[in-house]
Amino acid sequence: MSAGAEDIVRASSALSSRLPWPLAVLARLAYNYRWAWLPDGPEVFADVDAARWAACGRNPVRLLQETSAEALLRAAADGSHVARAEQLEAALVEDLARPAATGVADEERPIAFFCAEYGLHVSLPIYAGGLGALAGDILKEASDRALPLVAVGLMYRHGYFRQRVDHTGWQQEYWVPTDPERSPAVLVTTADDRTPLRIRVPIGADDVVAQVWRVDVGRVPLFLLDTDVPENARVARWITTRLYDSDPQTRLAQYVLLGCGGAAALRALGITPAIVHMNEGHAAFAALEMTRTAIEGGTQFGAAFEAVRQRTVFTTHTPVPAGNDTYPSDQVRAALGPVAQSLGTSGDEIVRLGRSRPDDEHEPFGVTQFALRASRAANGVSRRHGEVSRDMWRVLWPEREVDGVPIGHVTNGVHIPSWVGAPMRRLLDRHLGAGWALRSADPATFEPIDAIPAEELWAVRGDQRRHLVEYVRDRSQLQRIARGDPREYVEASARAFDPEVLTIGFARRLATYKRLHLLLHDVQRSFALLGGERPVQLLLAGKAHPRDDGGKRLVQDLFAVRAQQRAFERVVFLEDYNLGVAARLVGGCDLWINVPRPPLEASGTSGMKNVVNGGLQLSVLDGWWAEGHDGANGWALSGEVDPDEAGQDARHAGELYRLLESEVVPEFYDRDAAGIPQAWTARMKRSMRTLIPAFSAARMLAEYEERVYRAR
Ligand SMILES: *Cc1c(COP(=O)(O)O)cnc(C)c1O
């Protein structure tokens, strides 16, 4: 049995001991997130006790721990409910029993995937945004493809910050502790005496101790290191408290823990990876610790590092310079000195590996540079991001032309079963045949979409929009009451949201380069769109970095405008963007807008999630949309780089308004005798047929296997 698997079995049998026996099956399902992407999975848990399910944040372990005895007995007595749970378990067992895919790795020597965050489900808040959502989708797709892969990360006790917006429109941050004991996670114990496994990682002068949690994601085990143990001093215990802690020294300690500690944990678990995939620079130090085995065999550091490099690959995710962490050399020498020494090298040598120009004493250490030097293959996350990355990092290969810089690309994709709404899934089940999601990398799978009657497609769109509008009415009232808005305003503005109105979504990190302000560039024109004969309604969500006042001001400006114009009731800012809010928004919005300043969008994935649900895109030709747009499957704004930012903003805003006024709105509202917008549904079909296969996680993982994992 693989490391920690027995601990999962014991945790689920302990949980089942408090349940009436027919519900023991739920305890077995609760400790593997596979239910989260099985049709009927979430519903089976929700039907135990819907109110409790919501109250415990859709965490199945807490649900089973906290549901009242009466409710449990009621569920146990419902034969059809138990039968549904048993069906889920049969699907899980069948899934786990499949032989592993062969090719680049096998179960003895899997791919080890390292990432600082994982967005698997709202009930496990160890993610911040796009990077985590992507990592979560990669694990789920790896499971669906039976790819032998294990994942490594950190168990953040307080996760990422939560967001509240006060009555002035200013973002407030707060943190909520999660108890891993009440998560679908188990402590990995040693085979000898069943005590929790301990990993020791020298970080600076401290010998930091970490324990290891295991979370099952279908066939993929995710191992999460946690320093909140009594042996550690307070400062060391804090390391795994907050994702992307605002203190740079703590963040560096997190990266040492993730990389060095994660690789040490794999060794302790008896896992020897065939390939190490460092997803973003945070994980770069994994390569360092991986050299230990070779060093112990007597090899010198340089040769050992090179041998490890031959099986290490790296994905870079950000073309924004500030997104690539750098540290003063002294700090890195201090934090990594002891590790370096134990590997027969020095802190100085490590620092040199992290500089664009190793000999430049004034240059700080960059985790991306280090990761590029530590890997045999590197890639950006869209075609354009590959180009931008080659240009950005060419300084590391001064003897090469920019086209010869060894950074390729694998464009991101999304895990379709996780993001498709239930009405759309049922429609596609009927028209594309069973198992279509497993064939989602193949364009032929989606050809039957052309033959779907427009009425059926439109009915699904209407259902999903209505669900979203109900949710928005409820959430927005709650958030506005809490903010102290007048009661009449709270109720009137909830009524202003209409299930028949063209619904536009804009949800992303509130960084200034994402240019939320373009939507307000000409307030009168925005006002006319919102309050016109053929109106639109606008849903916004996203978090600003806690120290980014510019980002926070974007929301505040919006609130200021709203106070002046009644039509702005049709604009809602939903607090605390997370996977749950994202699923609602991408499921219900008819149009998804993305207007980053080119070329700063590495890929973007929320639009892909919206496409799966029949939403149409209006985006700048940057990131994935530069590959996806074909002229007829959505709308595009030009993607040129322009140093005159104000000029570009004005041009893009003008074009955005023009497209909305003269193409989007008419196409949505022009209906035939049966009430169907034929041009709109035709565009939906084209969007789904051309974009779903190209931007599926299935296509993405197939390309990782082909272009990155397979040694050349
Ligand atoms: C998909 C997703 C993202 C990333 O979306 P972008 O298009 O890259 O902005 C961020 N946050 C959450 C919660 C998501 O689900």
XYZ file of C-alpha atoms and ligand atoms in Angstrom:
727
model
C 0.000 0.000 0.000
C 1.285 3.483 -0.756
C 2.482 5.752 2.053
C -0.349 7.037 4.161
C -3.041 4.953 2.451
C -3.564 2.906 5.614
C -3.912 6.113 7.601
C -6.785 7.088 5.315
C -8.482 3.744 5.853
C -8.175 4.089 9.612
C -9.495 7.658 9.625
C -12.536 6.736 7.586
C -13.339 3.735 9.738
C -13.029 5.913 12.846
C -15.434 8.367 11.250
C -17.867 5.635 10.247
C -18.036 4.358 13.828
C -20.261 7.304 14.758
C -22.600 6.721 11.800
C -25.547 4.360 11.465
C -24.096 1.382 9.565
C -25.786 2.023 6.203
C -23.923 5.366 6.065
C -20.438 3.883 6.530
C -20.096 4.232 2.756
C -20.193 8.032 3.167
C -17.198 7.946 5.510
C -15.247 6.064 2.855
C -16.251 8.581 0.188
C -15.447 11.560 2.423
C -11.696 10.907 2.462
C -11.230 11.068 -1.285
C -12.148 14.228 -3.218
C -13.187 12.095 -6.172
C -16.825 12.711 -5.151
C -16.367 16.394 -5.992
C -16.302 15.648 -9.717
C -18.638 12.657 -9.872
C -22.153 13.553 -11.023
C -24.394 13.384 -7.923
C -21.357 13.464 -5.574
C -22.039 16.851 -3.953
C -25.793 16.134 -3.940
C -25.372 12.870 -2.014
C -23.589 14.723 0.815
C -25.944 17.699 0.656
C -28.951 15.392 1.009
C -27.721 14.148 4.397
C -28.535 17.571 5.847
C -28.590 20.520 3.464
C -28.315 23.200 6.140
C -25.405 21.473 7.862
C -23.680 20.919 4.495
C -23.758 24.668 3.882
C -22.810 25.497 7.468
C -19.685 23.348 7.387
C -18.478 24.777 4.102
C -19.285 21.651 2.057
C -16.624 19.705 3.959
C -17.795 16.056 3.987
C -15.741 15.077 7.044
C -17.203 17.882 9.115
C -20.655 17.064 7.785
C -20.405 13.514 9.081
C -18.852 14.644 12.366
C -21.394 17.354 13.036
C -24.728 16.185 11.677
C -27.260 15.423 14.393
C -28.065 11.813 15.245
C -31.657 12.317 14.073
C -30.618 13.562 10.652
C -28.156 10.686 10.289
C -30.846 8.149 11.164
C -33.193 9.746 8.672
C -30.584 9.493 5.909
C -29.715 5.906 6.865
C -33.373 4.913 6.612
C -33.661 6.332 3.083
C -32.857 3.342 0.899
C -32.558 5.346 -2.304
C -30.136 7.799 -0.720
C -27.929 4.960 0.500
C -28.110 3.358 -2.946
C -26.894 6.598 -4.553
C -23.939 6.693 -2.149
C -23.147 3.070 -2.983
C -23.170 3.935 -6.671
C -20.631 6.672 -6.032
C -18.453 4.259 -4.142
C -18.655 1.735 -6.973
C -17.453 4.451 -9.363
C -14.602 5.360 -7.003
C -13.506 1.755 -6.551
C -13.602 1.166 -10.292
C -11.578 4.312 -10.875
C -8.911 3.321 -8.353
C -8.678 -0.210 -9.758
C -7.761 0.896 -13.291
C -4.179 0.107 -14.293
C -1.883 3.129 -14.377
C -1.133 4.728 -17.726
C 2.271 3.804 -19.028
C 4.708 6.133 -20.694
C 6.810 8.716 -18.964
C 6.467 7.375 -15.407
C 5.081 4.409 -13.524
C 3.710 3.720 -10.064
C 7.135 2.739 -8.756
C 8.639 5.968 -10.039
C 5.877 8.571 -10.413
C 5.894 12.201 -11.448
C 6.279 14.399 -8.339
C 4.375 17.660 -8.734
C 5.349 20.529 -6.400
C 3.235 23.647 -5.938
C 2.718 26.249 -3.202
C -1.084 26.130 -3.547
C -3.830 23.723 -4.574
C -7.398 24.696 -5.387
C -9.247 21.386 -5.149
C -12.474 22.387 -3.488
C -13.836 25.225 -1.336
C -13.639 22.986 1.718
C -9.815 22.885 1.602
C -8.732 26.550 1.563
C -5.060 26.163 0.677
C -5.167 28.224 -2.525
C -5.170 31.901 -3.478
C -6.213 32.051 -7.127
C -5.367 30.971 -10.637
C -2.163 29.056 -9.876
C -3.934 26.954 -7.262
C -7.036 26.386 -9.381
C -4.792 25.184 -12.202
C -2.807 22.875 -9.895
C -6.061 21.410 -8.590
C -7.273 20.806 -12.137
C -3.960 19.137 -13.018
C -4.279 16.672 -10.134
C -7.863 15.786 -11.063
C -7.041 15.341 -14.729
C -3.963 13.255 -13.852
C -6.288 11.026 -11.853
C -8.765 10.753 -14.746
C -5.919 9.826 -17.109
C -4.476 7.348 -14.548
C -1.189 9.201 -14.808
C 1.157 8.063 -12.002
C 1.577 11.338 -10.141
C 2.032 12.392 -6.516
C 1.734 15.987 -5.361
C 3.488 17.999 -2.665
C 2.405 21.224 -0.995
C 1.877 22.935 2.359
C -1.005 22.674 4.824
C -1.774 26.309 5.625
C -3.666 26.516 8.885
C -5.208 29.887 8.003
C -5.086 29.602 4.234
C -5.245 32.748 2.125
C -6.891 35.924 3.369
C -10.662 36.289 3.258
C -12.158 39.482 1.896
C -14.818 41.829 3.145
C -15.631 45.187 1.557
C -16.726 47.953 3.904
C -19.342 50.631 3.176
C -16.710 52.914 1.652
C -15.782 50.196 -0.827
C -12.446 49.465 0.842
C -11.201 45.866 1.064
C -10.623 44.453 4.555
C -8.690 41.238 5.054
C -9.179 38.602 7.694
C -8.065 35.007 8.213
C -10.089 31.996 9.293
C -8.396 28.971 10.843
C -9.178 25.550 9.415
C -8.616 22.497 11.548
C -6.885 19.831 9.444
C -8.297 17.209 11.802
C -11.716 18.107 10.458
C -10.627 18.178 6.825
C -10.487 15.218 4.465
C -6.813 14.956 5.412
C -4.973 12.416 7.556
C -1.611 12.569 9.281
C 0.837 10.169 7.685
C 2.300 7.822 10.292
C 5.430 5.688 10.290
C 5.084 2.020 9.426
C 7.048 1.037 12.579
C 5.058 2.442 15.433
C 2.220 4.399 13.818
C 3.322 7.722 15.243
C 3.083 10.775 12.990
C 5.976 10.957 10.563
C 8.440 13.806 11.234
C 10.550 15.601 8.610
C 13.454 17.825 9.678
C 14.458 20.770 7.506
C 17.246 23.175 8.384
C 15.974 26.670 7.640
C 18.554 29.245 8.624
C 19.713 28.476 12.158
C 16.561 26.498 12.966
C 16.040 22.811 12.644
C 12.374 22.962 11.630
C 10.154 19.938 12.179
C 7.200 19.205 9.905
C 4.478 16.607 9.926
C 2.806 15.418 6.726
C -0.885 15.295 5.843
C -2.272 13.202 3.023
C -5.293 14.242 0.960
C -6.591 11.880 -1.733
C -7.657 13.394 -5.052
C -8.997 10.414 -6.957
C -5.935 8.315 -7.688
C -3.497 11.095 -6.801
C -2.158 11.473 -3.258
C -1.368 15.029 -2.181
C 1.158 15.357 0.676
C 1.036 18.601 2.666
C 3.768 19.659 5.095
C 2.795 21.364 8.318
C 5.150 22.994 10.843
C 2.512 23.733 13.467
C 3.831 21.129 15.901
C 4.800 21.638 19.562
C 8.486 20.822 18.982
C 8.889 24.010 16.929
C 9.367 27.504 18.297
C 6.571 30.006 17.600
C 8.262 31.521 14.559
C 8.770 28.100 12.969
C 5.207 27.057 13.792
C 4.020 30.152 11.917
C 5.646 29.079 8.629
C 2.628 27.123 7.404
C 0.010 29.492 8.781
C -0.681 31.880 5.892
C -0.365 31.200 2.184
C 2.015 33.811 0.693
C 2.694 35.370 4.080
C 3.348 39.087 3.722
C 6.699 38.832 5.545
C 9.380 38.043 2.920
C 11.479 36.048 5.362
C 8.543 33.807 6.247
C 7.788 33.374 2.555
C 11.362 32.317 1.888
C 11.072 29.822 4.773
C 7.884 28.505 3.120
C 9.725 27.955 -0.137
C 12.593 26.154 1.599
C 10.061 24.008 3.415
C 8.078 23.261 0.251
C 11.114 22.429 -1.883
C 13.661 20.940 0.515
C 11.105 19.650 3.032
C 8.851 18.304 0.297
C 11.648 16.379 -1.374
C 12.787 15.066 2.021
C 9.207 13.978 2.735
C 9.052 11.999 -0.501
C 12.250 10.229 0.492
C 10.856 9.438 3.923
C 7.703 8.084 2.259
C 9.772 5.812 0.042
C 8.825 7.644 -3.172
C 11.527 8.057 -5.831
C 10.197 10.297 -8.589
C 11.005 9.691 -12.232
C 10.303 13.377 -12.883
C 10.044 16.381 -10.584
C 7.686 19.080 -11.853
C 8.212 22.421 -10.107
C 5.054 24.411 -10.729
C 6.164 28.050 -10.399
C 9.374 29.219 -8.742
C 8.124 28.748 -5.168
C 8.964 25.057 -5.503
C 12.465 25.585 -6.923
C 14.415 24.250 -3.940
C 13.038 20.763 -4.520
C 15.867 20.348 -7.032
C 18.379 21.157 -4.333
C 17.231 18.549 -1.865
C 16.818 15.928 -4.600
C 20.582 15.963 -5.052
C 21.079 14.492 -1.591
C 20.662 10.871 -2.702
C 23.393 11.212 -5.306
C 25.684 13.042 -2.873
C 25.285 10.248 -0.354
C 26.364 7.883 -3.122
C 29.643 9.817 -3.266
C 28.972 12.153 -6.195
C 30.132 15.779 -6.034
C 27.457 18.486 -5.771
C 27.926 19.774 -9.331
C 27.490 16.380 -10.966
C 24.647 15.425 -8.637
C 22.813 18.680 -9.387
C 23.211 18.050 -13.106
C 21.837 14.514 -12.745
C 18.809 15.857 -10.885
C 18.392 18.588 -13.497
C 17.979 15.888 -16.128
C 14.733 14.785 -14.497
C 13.436 18.150 -13.320
C 11.024 20.342 -15.259
C 9.718 23.791 -14.472
C 6.636 25.820 -15.355
C 6.778 29.600 -15.053
C 3.472 31.419 -14.606
C 4.038 35.118 -14.520
C 5.207 37.708 -17.012
C 4.786 40.430 -14.369
C 8.275 41.207 -12.996
C 6.940 41.745 -9.448
C 5.417 38.280 -9.559
C 8.855 36.678 -9.734
C 10.084 36.703 -6.131
C 13.611 37.911 -5.429
C 15.562 37.998 -2.172
C 18.677 39.798 -0.987
C 21.660 37.452 -1.334
C 22.396 37.610 2.404
C 18.956 36.400 3.274
C 19.243 33.430 0.922
C 22.730 32.588 2.173
C 21.387 32.639 5.726
C 18.281 30.578 5.006
C 19.927 27.981 2.771
C 23.485 27.923 4.127
C 23.013 24.818 6.318
C 21.245 22.855 3.568
C 23.923 23.862 1.085
C 26.677 22.820 3.445
C 25.150 19.422 4.051
C 25.116 18.972 0.268
C 28.786 19.788 -0.083
C 28.271 23.229 -1.553
C 27.852 26.758 -0.183
C 25.202 29.381 0.193
C 27.238 31.499 -2.221
C 27.004 28.898 -4.951
C 23.235 28.662 -4.482
C 22.939 32.443 -4.704
C 24.932 32.462 -7.950
C 22.503 29.940 -9.440
C 19.660 32.344 -8.719
C 21.135 35.401 -10.434
C 20.590 36.358 -14.045
C 24.292 37.299 -14.083
C 25.928 35.043 -11.477
C 28.921 37.335 -10.943
C 26.908 40.478 -10.314
C 27.276 40.872 -6.547
C 24.558 43.507 -6.482
C 21.923 41.341 -8.051
C 19.440 39.691 -5.694
C 18.552 36.001 -5.815
C 15.528 35.106 -7.969
C 13.595 31.888 -7.500
C 12.651 31.809 -11.202
C 16.279 32.058 -12.325
C 17.207 29.288 -9.906
C 14.375 27.098 -11.181
C 15.390 27.701 -14.809
C 18.957 26.624 -14.008
C 17.748 23.593 -12.054
C 15.508 22.140 -14.787
C 16.030 20.340 -18.083
C 12.802 21.708 -19.594
C 10.883 24.877 -18.881
C 7.600 26.205 -20.190
C 5.266 29.159 -20.053
C 1.498 28.685 -19.918
C 0.347 29.987 -23.320
C 2.002 30.462 -26.704
C 2.343 34.166 -26.166
C 3.577 33.722 -22.605
C 6.237 31.364 -23.970
C 7.433 34.169 -26.262
C 7.344 36.733 -23.479
C 9.253 34.391 -21.165
C 11.982 33.744 -23.730
C 12.462 37.470 -24.043
C 12.276 38.036 -20.290
C 14.877 35.378 -19.426
C 17.195 35.529 -22.443
C 19.758 37.170 -20.182
C 20.383 33.712 -18.699
C 21.523 32.458 -22.109
C 23.607 35.403 -23.344
C 25.113 33.361 -26.182
C 21.727 32.550 -27.723
C 19.259 34.372 -29.937
C 15.898 34.979 -28.273
C 14.266 32.196 -30.307
C 16.877 29.783 -29.013
C 16.098 30.403 -25.344
C 15.012 26.975 -24.063
C 11.579 27.897 -22.719
C 8.592 26.420 -24.528
C 4.917 26.565 -23.713
C 2.011 24.379 -22.719
C -1.179 26.392 -22.775
C -3.326 25.963 -19.680
C -6.562 24.034 -19.742
C -9.386 23.342 -17.298
C -10.753 20.132 -15.794
C -14.119 19.933 -17.477
C -16.020 17.703 -14.996
C -15.133 20.185 -12.241
C -16.402 23.260 -14.056
C -19.364 22.190 -16.182
C -22.725 23.091 -14.614
C -25.209 20.268 -14.050
C -27.742 21.384 -16.727
C -25.000 21.720 -19.343
C -23.473 18.395 -18.327
C -26.815 16.643 -18.766
C -27.275 18.240 -22.191
C -23.797 17.197 -23.340
C -24.284 13.690 -21.890
C -27.315 13.348 -24.161
C -25.657 14.654 -27.305
C -21.988 13.690 -27.041
C -22.342 10.167 -25.707
C -21.180 8.598 -22.460
C -17.646 9.314 -21.302
C -17.306 12.449 -23.448
C -15.337 14.274 -20.741
C -12.638 11.595 -20.862
C -12.380 12.237 -24.618
C -12.305 15.995 -24.212
C -8.888 16.482 -25.834
C -10.287 15.202 -29.137
C -12.031 17.860 -31.278
C -14.220 15.136 -32.821
C -15.890 14.630 -29.421
C -17.513 18.063 -29.767
C -18.643 17.902 -33.393
C -22.185 16.807 -32.420
C -22.636 20.196 -30.721
C -23.547 21.645 -34.128
C -26.606 19.426 -34.227
C -27.947 20.365 -30.788
C -31.267 22.202 -31.285
C -30.814 25.885 -30.420
C -33.845 25.725 -28.078
C -32.138 23.096 -25.930
C -28.919 25.027 -25.693
C -30.780 28.226 -24.907
C -32.857 26.513 -22.221
C -29.696 25.316 -20.469
C -28.203 28.805 -20.631
C -31.403 30.185 -19.089
C -31.365 27.590 -16.285
C -27.787 28.300 -15.373
C -28.311 32.091 -15.535
C -31.355 31.794 -13.268
C -29.389 29.790 -10.681
C -26.742 32.465 -10.687
C -29.233 35.314 -10.340
C -30.872 33.620 -7.334
C -27.481 33.198 -5.742
C -26.487 36.799 -6.463
C -29.727 38.179 -5.022
C -29.146 36.256 -1.832
C -25.425 36.963 -1.450
C -25.639 40.611 -2.401
C -28.400 41.285 0.123
C -26.444 39.595 2.867
C -23.248 41.463 2.032
C -25.036 44.804 1.722
C -26.858 44.423 5.031
C -23.590 43.526 6.741
C -21.989 46.595 5.174
C -24.678 48.817 6.636
C -26.490 49.833 3.433
C -30.061 51.164 3.898
C -32.649 48.355 3.889
C -34.689 49.827 0.984
C -31.581 49.946 -1.139
C -30.666 46.368 -0.204
C -34.031 45.041 -1.303
C -34.464 47.226 -4.375
C -31.067 46.349 -5.748
C -31.673 42.619 -5.276
C -34.847 43.017 -7.359
C -32.842 44.819 -10.023
C -31.157 41.525 -10.827
C -33.141 39.823 -13.523
C -32.856 36.223 -14.746
C -33.679 37.308 -18.321
C -31.068 40.034 -18.644
C -27.722 39.671 -20.427
C -25.345 38.830 -17.596
C -21.692 39.840 -17.775
C -18.923 38.579 -15.497
C -15.606 40.133 -14.606
C -13.857 38.151 -11.882
C -10.124 38.170 -11.413
C -7.392 39.415 -9.168
C -7.798 43.149 -8.653
C -4.408 44.186 -9.898
C -4.287 47.419 -11.864
C -2.960 45.654 -14.982
C -6.252 43.722 -15.178
C -7.861 47.120 -15.892
C -11.223 46.849 -14.200
C -11.332 50.628 -14.656
C -11.986 50.190 -18.400
C -15.555 49.213 -17.531
C -16.080 52.684 -16.092
C -14.021 54.593 -18.599
C -17.053 56.511 -19.819
C -19.571 56.470 -16.999
C -22.408 57.764 -19.192
C -21.944 54.978 -21.708
C -21.788 52.367 -18.950
C -24.929 53.883 -17.486
C -26.705 53.635 -20.842
C -25.788 49.964 -21.199
C -26.984 49.091 -17.709
C -30.201 51.059 -17.858
C -31.105 50.727 -21.544
C -34.094 49.132 -23.242
C -31.964 46.059 -23.709
C -30.032 46.145 -20.456
C -27.001 44.327 -19.173
C -26.161 43.391 -15.594
C -22.604 43.116 -14.335
C -21.099 40.814 -11.722
C -17.668 41.541 -10.291
C -15.453 39.636 -7.902
C -11.796 39.415 -7.002
C -9.260 40.107 -4.309
C -6.613 42.813 -4.310
C -3.240 41.954 -2.839
C -3.358 43.193 0.796
C -0.580 45.711 0.092
C -1.865 46.846 -3.289
C -3.773 50.027 -2.555
C -4.074 50.702 -6.285
C -5.967 47.445 -6.673
C -8.208 48.236 -3.714
C -9.014 51.657 -5.133
C -10.509 50.029 -8.237
C -13.390 48.704 -6.164
C -13.698 51.885 -4.195
C -14.031 53.902 -7.419
C -16.805 51.591 -8.472
C -18.629 52.133 -5.203
C -18.272 55.891 -5.621
C -19.908 55.794 -9.049
C -22.639 53.513 -7.793
C -23.636 56.023 -5.181
C -24.396 58.548 -7.957
C -26.356 56.438 -10.410
C -29.364 54.272 -9.761
C -28.653 52.050 -12.759
C -25.569 50.905 -10.945
C -27.894 48.718 -8.922
C -27.335 46.332 -11.815
C -23.688 46.069 -10.804
C -22.772 43.772 -7.942
C -19.417 43.192 -6.372
C -19.410 39.735 -4.747
C -17.026 39.498 -1.816
C -14.476 36.818 -1.182
C -13.902 35.325 -4.635
C -13.069 31.639 -4.285
C -13.659 28.352 -6.109
C -17.308 28.288 -5.068
C -18.063 31.827 -6.242
C -16.080 31.135 -9.419
C -18.154 28.043 -10.219
C -21.390 30.053 -9.859
C -20.132 32.932 -11.984
C -18.635 30.932 -14.826
C -21.727 28.725 -14.847
C -24.233 31.558 -15.140
C -22.624 34.447 -17.041
C -23.484 34.878 -20.723
C -20.427 36.987 -21.429
C -17.026 36.932 -19.733
C -14.846 40.008 -20.040
C -11.074 40.045 -19.663
C -9.125 43.200 -20.471
C -5.591 42.862 -19.075
C -2.846 45.131 -20.343
C -0.908 43.115 -22.934
C 1.359 41.198 -22.588
C 0.840 40.717 -18.861
C -1.753 37.915 -18.895
C 0.192 34.648 -18.770
C -2.852 32.602 -19.731
C -6.055 33.147 -17.755
C -8.337 30.188 -17.138
C -11.632 31.552 -15.835
C -12.792 32.272 -19.396
C -12.189 28.630 -20.334
C -14.422 27.583 -17.430
C -17.110 29.914 -18.751
C -16.808 28.480 -22.289
C -17.581 24.993 -20.963
C -20.899 26.425 -19.739
C -21.777 28.100 -23.021
C -20.532 31.570 -22.078
C -18.979 33.814 -24.731
C -15.685 35.669 -24.389
C -14.839 39.314 -24.949
C -11.123 39.587 -24.286
C -7.886 41.223 -25.153
C -5.793 39.082 -27.511
C -3.378 38.066 -24.790
C -2.794 34.820 -22.866
C -4.991 31.938 -24.007
C -7.368 34.140 -26.023
C -4.592 35.004 -28.494
C -4.746 31.294 -29.430
C -8.436 30.708 -28.902
C -10.124 33.506 -30.843
C -10.923 32.586 -34.452
C -12.911 35.686 -35.421
C -16.352 34.117 -34.888
C -16.267 32.258 -31.551
C -16.295 35.383 -29.356
C -15.015 38.969 -29.477
C -11.514 40.381 -29.271
C -9.694 43.595 -28.430
C -6.278 44.128 -29.977
C -3.304 42.703 -28.096
C -0.424 44.979 -29.097
C 2.067 46.218 -26.540
C 1.778 49.981 -26.218
C 3.922 52.076 -23.878
C 1.304 54.842 -23.991
C -0.928 53.317 -21.334
C -3.506 56.078 -21.224
C -3.835 56.012 -25.008
C -4.245 52.251 -25.051
C -6.834 52.408 -22.277
C -8.877 54.954 -24.190
C -8.707 52.923 -27.407
C -9.582 49.651 -25.704
C -12.413 51.220 -23.725
C -13.869 52.723 -26.914
C -13.682 49.394 -28.694
C -15.171 47.594 -25.682
C -18.183 49.928 -25.634
C -18.614 49.650 -29.392
C -18.615 45.844 -29.288
C -21.061 45.743 -26.407
C -23.439 48.293 -27.931
C -23.417 47.222 -31.545
C -22.664 43.494 -31.480
C -23.095 41.810 -28.094
C -26.340 43.409 -26.943
C -28.176 43.145 -30.302
C -27.084 39.547 -30.805
C -28.304 38.565 -27.363
C -31.681 40.315 -27.654
C -32.578 39.713 -31.330
C -34.981 36.760 -31.050
C -36.836 34.645 -33.587
C -40.556 33.839 -33.362
C -39.825 31.125 -30.805
C -37.849 33.556 -28.634
C -34.446 32.099 -29.537
C -31.460 34.390 -30.283
C -30.256 32.412 -33.301
C -27.042 34.359 -33.922
C -26.098 34.091 -30.248
C -26.699 30.347 -30.003
C -24.779 29.812 -33.253
C -21.844 31.677 -31.723
C -22.179 29.595 -28.539
C -21.923 26.412 -30.566
C -18.881 27.612 -32.392
C -17.265 28.699 -29.146
C -17.889 25.367 -27.426
C -16.896 23.246 -30.408
C -13.641 25.055 -31.109
C -12.562 25.994 -27.584
C -13.522 23.181 -25.194
C -11.163 20.571 -26.679
C -8.332 23.062 -27.165
C -8.492 24.377 -23.597
C -9.309 21.188 -21.718
C -6.979 19.888 -19.030
C -6.931 16.620 -21.005
C -5.208 18.395 -23.917
C -2.921 20.226 -21.478
C -1.743 17.049 -19.731
C -1.260 15.213 -23.014
C 1.053 18.068 -24.030
C 2.930 18.003 -20.730
C 3.586 14.321 -21.367
C 4.669 14.891 -24.968
C 6.625 18.111 -24.777
C 7.859 18.356 -21.205
C 7.943 15.085 -19.273
C 9.237 12.900 -22.087
C 13.013 13.189 -22.053
C 14.457 14.167 -25.414
C -10.066 29.956 -12.330
C -9.831 30.767 -11.131
C -8.889 31.791 -11.155
C -8.054 32.110 -12.372
O -8.772 32.801 -13.324
P -8.084 33.909 -14.267
O -8.866 33.856 -15.510
O -6.676 33.445 -14.467
O -8.176 35.175 -13.549
C -8.709 32.537 -10.015
N -9.417 32.314 -8.904
C -10.336 31.333 -8.837
C -11.090 31.128 -7.579
C -10.578 30.534 -9.955
O -11.486 29.560 -9.881
